[in-house]
mmCIF file of C-alpha atoms in Angstrom:
data_model
loop_
_atom_site.group_PDB
_atom_site.id
_atom_site.type_symbol
_atom_site.label_atom_id
_atom_site.label_comp_id
_atom_site.label_asym_id
_atom_site.label_seq_id
_atom_site.Cartn_x
_atom_site.Cartn_y
_atom_site.Cartn_z
ATOM 1 C CA MET A 1 173.225 102.019 152.169
ATOM 2 C CA THR A 2 177.010 101.554 152.034
ATOM 3 C CA SER A 3 176.744 97.936 150.947
ATOM 4 C CA TYR A 4 174.332 98.865 148.147
ATOM 5 C CA ARG A 5 176.746 101.441 146.781
ATOM 6 C CA GLN A 6 179.523 98.920 146.918
ATOM 7 C CA GLU A 7 177.411 96.528 144.869
ATOM 8 C CA LEU A 8 176.913 99.220 142.223
ATOM 9 C CA GLU A 9 180.631 99.980 142.041
ATOM 10 C CA LYS A 10 181.423 96.627 140.443
ATOM 11 C CA TYR A 11 179.136 97.452 137.467
ATOM 12 C CA ARG A 12 180.744 100.834 136.747
ATOM 13 C CA ASP A 13 183.589 99.513 134.586
ATOM 14 C CA ILE A 14 181.569 96.912 132.643
ATOM 15 C CA ASP A 15 182.068 96.978 128.854
ATOM 16 C CA GLU A 16 178.574 96.682 127.344
ATOM 17 C CA ASP A 17 179.846 96.303 123.791
ATOM 18 C CA LYS A 18 181.965 93.328 124.776
ATOM 19 C CA ILE A 19 179.005 91.650 126.462
ATOM 20 C CA LEU A 20 176.768 92.178 123.391
ATOM 21 C CA GLN A 21 179.431 90.721 121.101
ATOM 22 C CA GLU A 22 179.602 87.564 123.194
ATOM 23 C CA LEU A 23 175.776 86.989 123.038
ATOM 24 C CA SER A 24 174.373 84.485 120.565
ATOM 25 C CA ALA A 25 171.635 85.222 118.021
ATOM 26 C CA GLU A 26 168.952 83.630 120.182
ATOM 27 C CA GLU A 27 170.049 85.628 123.218
ATOM 28 C CA LEU A 28 170.040 88.861 121.201
ATOM 29 C CA GLU A 29 166.505 88.133 119.943
ATOM 30 C CA GLN A 30 165.323 87.405 123.494
ATOM 31 C CA LEU A 31 166.930 90.644 124.701
ATOM 32 C CA ASP A 32 165.210 92.554 121.901
ATOM 33 C CA MET A 33 161.833 91.149 122.925
ATOM 34 C CA GLU A 34 162.422 92.104 126.553
ATOM 35 C CA LEU A 35 163.287 95.676 125.621
ATOM 36 C CA MET A 36 160.206 96.218 123.432
ATOM 37 C CA GLU A 37 157.723 98.671 124.965
ATOM 38 C CA MET A 38 154.208 97.282 124.724
ATOM 39 C CA ASP A 39 150.888 98.698 125.917
ATOM 40 C CA PRO A 40 148.361 95.851 126.025
ATOM 41 C CA GLU A 41 145.653 98.055 127.632
ATOM 42 C CA ASN A 42 145.545 100.649 124.839
ATOM 43 C CA VAL A 43 142.619 99.594 122.622
ATOM 44 C CA LEU A 44 143.428 102.333 120.104
ATOM 45 C CA LEU A 45 146.665 100.597 119.037
ATOM 46 C CA PRO A 46 146.646 97.732 116.522
ATOM 47 C CA ALA A 47 147.179 94.218 117.824
ATOM 48 C CA GLY A 48 150.807 94.110 116.610
ATOM 49 C CA LEU A 49 151.746 97.012 118.894
ATOM 50 C CA ARG A 50 149.923 95.742 121.973
ATOM 51 C CA GLN A 51 151.697 92.365 122.285
ATOM 52 C CA ARG A 52 154.979 90.794 121.246
ATOM 53 C CA ASP A 53 155.188 88.800 118.044
ATOM 54 C CA GLN A 54 155.846 85.235 119.227
ATOM 55 C CA THR A 55 154.974 83.512 115.952
ATOM 56 C CA GLN A 56 157.712 81.159 114.823
ATOM 57 C CA LYS A 57 155.784 79.627 111.936
ATOM 58 C CA SER A 58 156.384 80.960 108.451
ATOM 59 C CA PRO A 59 153.360 82.642 106.736
ATOM 60 C CA THR A 60 151.207 80.401 104.566
ATOM 61 C CA GLY A 61 150.162 83.085 102.136
ATOM 62 C CA PRO A 62 146.927 85.120 101.635
ATOM 63 C CA LEU A 63 143.626 84.110 103.257
ATOM 64 C CA ASP A 64 141.675 81.427 101.365
ATOM 65 C CA ARG A 65 138.131 81.636 102.685
ATOM 66 C CA GLU A 66 136.844 78.534 100.907
ATOM 67 C CA ALA A 67 139.720 76.384 102.195
ATOM 68 C CA LEU A 68 139.156 77.669 105.722
ATOM 69 C CA LEU A 69 135.435 76.816 105.592
ATOM 70 C CA GLN A 70 136.179 73.334 104.264
ATOM 71 C CA HIS A 71 138.706 72.774 107.062
ATOM 72 C CA LEU A 72 136.229 73.878 109.737
ATOM 73 C CA GLU A 73 133.506 71.674 108.282
ATOM 74 C CA LYS A 74 135.870 68.684 108.197
ATOM 75 C CA GLN A 75 136.826 69.216 111.840
ATOM 76 C CA ALA A 76 133.140 69.465 112.844
ATOM 77 C CA LEU A 77 132.322 66.177 111.077
ATOM 78 C CA GLU A 78 135.301 64.364 112.583
ATOM 79 C CA ALA A 79 134.580 65.555 116.138
ATOM 80 C CA GLY A 80 132.691 62.952 118.155
ATOM 81 C CA GLU A 81 129.454 63.685 119.990
ATOM 82 C CA ARG A 82 129.633 64.207 123.711
ATOM 83 C CA GLU A 83 127.930 61.520 125.711
ATOM 84 C CA ASP A 84 125.203 62.550 128.148
ATOM 85 C CA LEU A 85 125.969 62.033 131.810
ATOM 86 C CA VAL A 86 122.428 60.692 132.273
ATOM 87 C CA PRO A 87 120.955 59.083 129.148
ATOM 88 C CA PHE A 88 117.473 60.220 128.118
ATOM 89 C CA THR A 89 114.882 57.437 128.330
ATOM 90 C CA GLY A 90 111.613 59.389 128.168
ATOM 91 C CA GLU A 91 110.407 58.049 131.517
ATOM 92 C CA LYS A 92 108.271 60.408 133.602
ATOM 93 C CA LYS A 93 108.918 60.414 137.310
ATOM 94 C CA GLY A 94 106.819 61.867 140.066
ATOM 95 C CA LYS A 95 103.281 63.219 139.977
ATOM 96 C CA PRO A 96 102.053 66.199 137.919
ATOM 97 C CA PHE A 97 101.554 69.416 139.837
ATOM 98 C CA VAL A 98 97.930 70.254 140.579
ATOM 99 C CA PRO A 99 97.405 73.712 142.119
ATOM 100 C CA LYS A 100 95.137 73.858 145.093
ATOM 101 C CA SER A 101 92.040 76.054 144.903
ATOM 102 C CA PRO A 102 90.868 76.642 148.436
ATOM 103 C CA ALA A 103 87.536 78.342 148.942
ATOM 104 C CA GLN A 104 88.033 82.060 149.474
ATOM 105 C CA GLU A 105 86.410 83.213 152.634
ATOM 106 C CA VAL A 106 84.990 86.691 152.940
ATOM 107 C CA PRO A 107 86.775 88.667 155.664
ATOM 108 C CA ARG A 108 84.730 89.396 158.710
ATOM 109 C CA GLU A 109 84.973 93.173 158.256
ATOM 110 C CA GLU A 110 83.478 92.824 154.740
ATOM 111 C CA GLN A 111 80.604 90.603 155.764
ATOM 112 C CA VAL A 112 77.337 92.561 155.612
ATOM 113 C CA THR A 113 74.083 91.341 157.050
ATOM 114 C CA LEU A 114 70.962 92.942 155.594
ATOM 115 C CA GLU A 115 67.447 92.903 156.783
ATOM 116 C CA PRO A 116 65.207 90.246 155.253
ATOM 117 C CA GLU A 117 63.170 92.882 153.384
ATOM 118 C CA LEU A 118 66.287 94.346 151.746
ATOM 119 C CA GLU A 119 67.686 90.946 150.798
ATOM 120 C CA GLU A 120 64.362 90.023 149.203
ATOM 121 C CA ALA A 121 64.223 93.345 147.329
ATOM 122 C CA LEU A 122 67.748 92.900 145.976
ATOM 123 C CA ALA A 123 67.061 89.303 144.995
ATOM 124 C CA ASN A 124 63.981 90.342 142.986
ATOM 125 C CA ALA A 125 65.526 93.513 141.462
ATOM 126 C CA THR A 126 65.892 93.697 137.697
ATOM 127 C CA ASP A 127 69.128 94.545 135.883
ATOM 128 C CA ALA A 128 67.951 98.103 135.251
ATOM 129 C CA GLU A 129 67.178 98.636 138.941
ATOM 130 C CA MET A 130 70.565 97.173 139.918
ATOM 131 C CA CYS A 131 72.229 99.598 137.510
ATOM 132 C CA ASP A 132 70.549 102.590 139.154
ATOM 133 C CA ILE A 133 71.384 101.280 142.630
ATOM 134 C CA ALA A 134 75.047 100.938 141.626
ATOM 135 C CA ALA A 135 75.034 104.521 140.338
ATOM 136 C CA ILE A 136 73.513 105.834 143.556
ATOM 137 C CA LEU A 137 76.105 103.949 145.627
ATOM 138 C CA GLY A 138 78.939 105.414 143.503
ATOM 139 C CA MET A 139 79.956 102.178 141.775
ATOM 140 C CA TYR A 140 80.676 103.963 138.516
ATOM 141 C CA THR A 141 83.157 101.291 137.368
ATOM 142 C CA LEU A 142 80.264 98.893 136.698
ATOM 143 C CA MET A 143 78.705 101.054 133.976
ATOM 144 C CA SER A 144 79.472 103.602 131.332
ATOM 145 C CA ASN A 145 79.684 107.313 132.018
ATOM 146 C CA LYS A 146 76.403 107.974 130.241
ATOM 147 C CA GLN A 147 74.569 105.345 132.298
ATOM 148 C CA TYR A 148 76.066 106.684 135.505
ATOM 149 C CA TYR A 149 75.180 110.355 134.911
ATOM 150 C CA ASP A 150 71.719 109.513 133.584
ATOM 151 C CA ALA A 151 70.955 107.589 136.762
ATOM 152 C CA ILE A 152 72.305 110.364 139.003
ATOM 153 C CA CYS A 153 70.703 113.341 137.246
ATOM 154 C CA SER A 154 67.226 111.878 136.790
ATOM 155 C CA GLY A 155 65.022 110.431 139.485
ATOM 156 C CA ASN A 156 63.609 107.714 137.218
ATOM 157 C CA ILE A 157 65.141 104.491 135.920
ATOM 158 C CA THR A 158 66.778 105.489 132.636
ATOM 159 C CA ASN A 159 68.840 102.403 131.794
ATOM 160 C CA THR A 160 66.394 99.586 131.049
ATOM 161 C CA GLU A 161 68.990 97.159 129.672
ATOM 162 C CA GLY A 162 71.117 96.508 132.767
ATOM 163 C CA ILE A 163 74.747 96.939 133.698
ATOM 164 C CA ASN A 164 76.113 94.653 130.980
ATOM 165 C CA SER A 165 74.252 96.406 128.185
ATOM 166 C CA VAL A 166 76.021 97.613 125.040
ATOM 167 C CA VAL A 167 76.916 101.295 125.092
ATOM 168 C CA LYS A 168 75.016 103.095 122.359
ATOM 169 C CA PRO A 169 75.626 106.580 120.993
ATOM 170 C CA ASP A 170 73.294 109.428 121.791
ATOM 171 C CA THR A 171 70.385 110.011 119.479
ATOM 172 C CA TYR A 172 71.134 112.609 116.846
ATOM 173 C CA LYS A 173 69.297 115.839 117.513
ATOM 174 C CA PRO A 174 68.848 117.871 114.335
ATOM 175 C CA VAL A 175 69.785 121.522 114.656
ATOM 176 C CA PRO A 176 67.493 123.864 112.755
ATOM 177 C CA ASP A 177 69.035 126.257 110.271
ATOM 178 C CA GLU A 178 69.287 129.916 111.038
ATOM 179 C CA PRO A 179 66.195 131.897 110.172
ATOM 180 C CA PRO A 180 66.329 133.734 106.854
ATOM 181 C CA ASN A 181 67.654 137.248 106.893
ATOM 182 C CA PRO A 182 64.772 139.731 106.465
ATOM 183 C CA THR A 183 67.054 142.350 104.904
ATOM 184 C CA ASN A 184 65.769 143.681 101.578
ATOM 185 C CA VAL A 185 68.799 143.399 99.337
ATOM 186 C CA GLU A 186 67.514 145.647 96.543
ATOM 187 C CA GLU A 187 66.439 148.378 98.934
ATOM 188 C CA THR A 188 69.693 148.177 100.848
ATOM 189 C CA LEU A 189 71.758 148.384 97.672
ATOM 190 C CA ARG A 190 69.692 151.342 96.545
ATOM 191 C CA GLN A 191 70.381 153.144 99.839
ATOM 192 C CA ILE A 192 74.091 152.386 99.540
ATOM 193 C CA GLN A 193 74.274 153.736 95.997
ATOM 194 C CA ALA A 194 72.200 156.761 96.973
ATOM 195 C CA ASN A 195 74.625 157.502 99.832
ATOM 196 C CA ASP A 196 71.763 157.462 102.385
ATOM 197 C CA ALA A 197 73.002 159.074 105.620
ATOM 198 C CA ALA A 198 70.531 157.041 107.719
ATOM 199 C CA LEU A 199 72.160 153.746 106.660
ATOM 200 C CA GLU A 200 75.084 152.993 108.998
ATOM 201 C CA ASP A 201 74.916 149.190 109.503
ATOM 202 C CA VAL A 202 74.309 146.502 106.862
ATOM 203 C CA ASN A 203 74.049 142.758 107.595
ATOM 204 C CA LEU A 204 73.928 140.505 104.523
ATOM 205 C CA ASN A 205 74.618 137.280 106.421
ATOM 206 C CA ASN A 206 73.046 134.099 104.925
ATOM 207 C CA ILE A 207 72.023 135.903 101.742
ATOM 208 C CA LYS A 208 73.056 134.449 98.376
ATOM 209 C CA ALA A 209 74.195 137.740 96.937
ATOM 210 C CA VAL A 210 77.419 139.530 96.178
ATOM 211 C CA ALA A 211 78.037 142.977 97.587
ATOM 212 C CA GLU A 212 78.132 145.631 94.918
ATOM 213 C CA MET A 213 80.534 148.451 94.565
ATOM 214 C CA LEU A 214 81.238 150.534 97.687
ATOM 215 C CA THR A 215 82.930 153.339 95.794
ATOM 216 C CA GLU A 216 80.028 155.807 95.957
ATOM 217 C CA ASN A 217 79.001 155.255 99.593
ATOM 218 C CA LYS A 218 80.537 157.555 102.212
ATOM 219 C CA THR A 219 78.436 156.790 105.309
ATOM 220 C CA LEU A 220 78.479 152.997 105.777
ATOM 221 C CA GLN A 221 80.565 151.919 108.789
ATOM 222 C CA SER A 222 79.981 148.125 109.099
ATOM 223 C CA LEU A 223 79.485 145.456 106.439
ATOM 224 C CA ASN A 224 78.889 141.739 107.142
ATOM 225 C CA ILE A 225 78.826 139.396 104.148
ATOM 226 C CA GLU A 226 79.834 136.174 105.928
ATOM 227 C CA SER A 227 78.413 132.731 105.018
ATOM 228 C CA ASN A 228 77.676 133.585 101.406
ATOM 229 C CA PHE A 229 78.488 132.235 97.955
ATOM 230 C CA ILE A 230 81.026 134.881 96.996
ATOM 231 C CA THR A 231 83.674 133.571 94.613
ATOM 232 C CA SER A 232 87.309 134.643 94.394
ATOM 233 C CA ALA A 233 86.551 137.038 91.551
ATOM 234 C CA GLY A 234 83.698 138.642 93.501
ATOM 235 C CA MET A 235 85.879 139.021 96.595
ATOM 236 C CA MET A 236 88.615 140.656 94.520
ATOM 237 C CA SER A 237 86.135 143.245 93.249
ATOM 238 C CA ILE A 238 85.050 144.034 96.828
ATOM 239 C CA LEU A 239 88.660 144.432 97.942
ATOM 240 C CA LYS A 240 89.433 146.752 95.040
ATOM 241 C CA ALA A 241 86.342 148.800 95.842
ATOM 242 C CA MET A 242 87.556 149.207 99.440
ATOM 243 C CA GLN A 243 90.532 151.191 98.175
ATOM 244 C CA HIS A 244 88.101 154.030 97.297
ATOM 245 C CA ASN A 245 86.165 153.848 100.594
ATOM 246 C CA SER A 246 87.324 155.893 103.575
ATOM 247 C CA THR A 247 84.431 155.426 106.027
ATOM 248 C CA LEU A 248 84.009 151.665 106.478
ATOM 249 C CA CYS A 249 85.367 150.597 109.897
ATOM 250 C CA GLU A 250 84.371 146.906 109.990
ATOM 251 C CA LEU A 251 84.279 144.274 107.245
ATOM 252 C CA ARG A 252 83.472 140.574 107.738
ATOM 253 C CA VAL A 253 83.921 138.182 104.808
ATOM 254 C CA ASP A 254 84.646 134.797 106.466
ATOM 255 C CA ASN A 255 82.987 131.384 105.871
ATOM 256 C CA GLN A 256 82.340 131.565 102.135
ATOM 257 C CA CYS A 257 81.079 128.606 100.126
ATOM 258 C CA GLN A 258 84.443 127.975 98.466
ATOM 259 C CA ARG A 259 88.067 128.594 99.380
ATOM 260 C CA LEU A 260 89.161 132.041 98.241
ATOM 261 C CA GLY A 261 92.821 131.159 97.626
ATOM 262 C CA ASP A 262 96.248 132.594 98.369
ATOM 263 C CA THR A 263 95.977 135.443 95.848
ATOM 264 C CA VAL A 264 92.833 136.791 97.525
ATOM 265 C CA GLU A 265 94.457 136.571 100.955
ATOM 266 C CA MET A 266 97.463 138.565 99.738
ATOM 267 C CA GLU A 267 95.062 141.161 98.291
ATOM 268 C CA MET A 268 93.256 141.312 101.666
ATOM 269 C CA ALA A 269 96.532 142.089 103.437
ATOM 270 C CA ALA A 270 97.369 144.787 100.868
ATOM 271 C CA MET A 271 93.865 146.291 101.207
ATOM 272 C CA LEU A 272 94.212 146.531 105.007
ATOM 273 C CA GLU A 273 97.534 148.303 104.595
ATOM 274 C CA GLN A 274 95.981 150.833 102.173
ATOM 275 C CA CYS A 275 92.722 151.447 104.102
ATOM 276 C CA PRO A 276 93.569 153.104 107.442
ATOM 277 C CA SER A 277 89.872 153.526 108.309
ATOM 278 C CA LEU A 278 89.307 149.737 108.577
ATOM 279 C CA VAL A 279 89.994 148.694 112.192
ATOM 280 C CA ARG A 280 88.099 145.373 112.326
ATOM 281 C CA PHE A 281 88.366 142.633 109.689
ATOM 282 C CA GLY A 282 86.673 139.242 110.005
ATOM 283 C CA TYR A 283 88.456 136.490 108.079
ATOM 284 C CA HIS A 284 90.422 133.357 109.012
ATOM 285 C CA PHE A 285 93.660 133.357 106.999
ATOM 286 C CA THR A 286 95.120 130.020 105.920
ATOM 287 C CA GLN A 287 98.606 131.361 105.083
ATOM 288 C CA GLN A 288 101.105 132.688 107.609
ATOM 289 C CA GLY A 289 102.386 135.545 105.450
ATOM 290 C CA PRO A 290 99.060 137.324 104.791
ATOM 291 C CA ARG A 291 97.973 136.639 108.390
ATOM 292 C CA ALA A 292 101.016 138.421 109.801
ATOM 293 C CA ARG A 293 100.658 141.371 107.404
ATOM 294 C CA ALA A 294 96.957 141.734 108.237
ATOM 295 C CA ALA A 295 97.620 141.659 111.991
ATOM 296 C CA ILE A 296 100.254 144.402 111.676
ATOM 297 C CA ALA A 297 97.963 146.509 109.460
ATOM 298 C CA ILE A 298 95.015 146.224 111.868
ATOM 299 C CA THR A 299 97.273 147.210 114.782
ATOM 300 C CA ASN A 300 98.547 150.260 112.887
ATOM 301 C CA ASN A 301 95.008 151.284 111.886
ATOM 302 C CA ASN A 302 93.785 151.066 115.492
ATOM 303 C CA GLU A 303 96.777 153.080 116.676
ATOM 304 C CA LEU A 304 96.043 155.733 114.033
ATOM 305 C CA ARG A 305 92.385 155.853 115.105
ATOM 306 C CA ARG A 306 93.450 156.293 118.739
ATOM 307 C CA LYS A 307 95.726 159.212 117.846
ATOM 308 C CA GLN A 308 92.948 160.849 115.776
ATOM 309 C CA LYS A 309 90.562 160.643 118.743
ATOM 310 C CA LYS A 310 93.086 162.389 120.999
ATOM 311 C CA THR A 311 93.505 165.262 118.603
#
């Protein structure tokens, strides 16, 4: 430690200014480069701040792209081709590879010996019979789902075309229309207009008629006019008539011949809000706004009905 301090003592009285004055221009430039603080690992800095400028050549001016391309092309043309270490002659050496195809032997545990009667029966079986046998044995990957379930569910041979047959669609089974509604429209309308107390339920489903005014009736509780040919104008008249009816509890107007439209759906929501007696409404809304309003109105009407029953 003492010797190190003694070594430092001889540098205490050095005159730095005198030493710098005695240095040449080249030595000063080299000293300046050594004292520059560079950070070559910092990718965020530009290239001029990550390394020292060691260029001694004077700048040649702005970039000339065309001259640079011509220079590169000239260098590429002047450069000689590299000679191959082994010249190509096109001669084929050796024999072509031929993969071996050894006969695949059936493992002993998979070898099955059948009785002569069974082997003869399988040899003489038709494609349809083989299809049913495969279904019974659970080999459903050899056939379609329809062929498999037909063979399992029925005791007879259903697939007569074999395993490799083309899958065909099921035969179309016509569905008969609903029977006509026996309701007498004229008589029913007369009872509604006459405010008949015996009439409490009316079903006009599948009848090409438009419900008339419900203003005069005070006893009807359920009205079903689904699957009809009611237009938007006819539906608007029914909704306006409901504003004067205080006894109807259920109204079903869905599945009309044509689309009723957004205006009718908004009128439906307003009607439900103004008719507290209506607690069931059958219609599939196409717009979110009227659907939400109708759901809230039906909930409020049911809650009001529940409170009225308690009192």
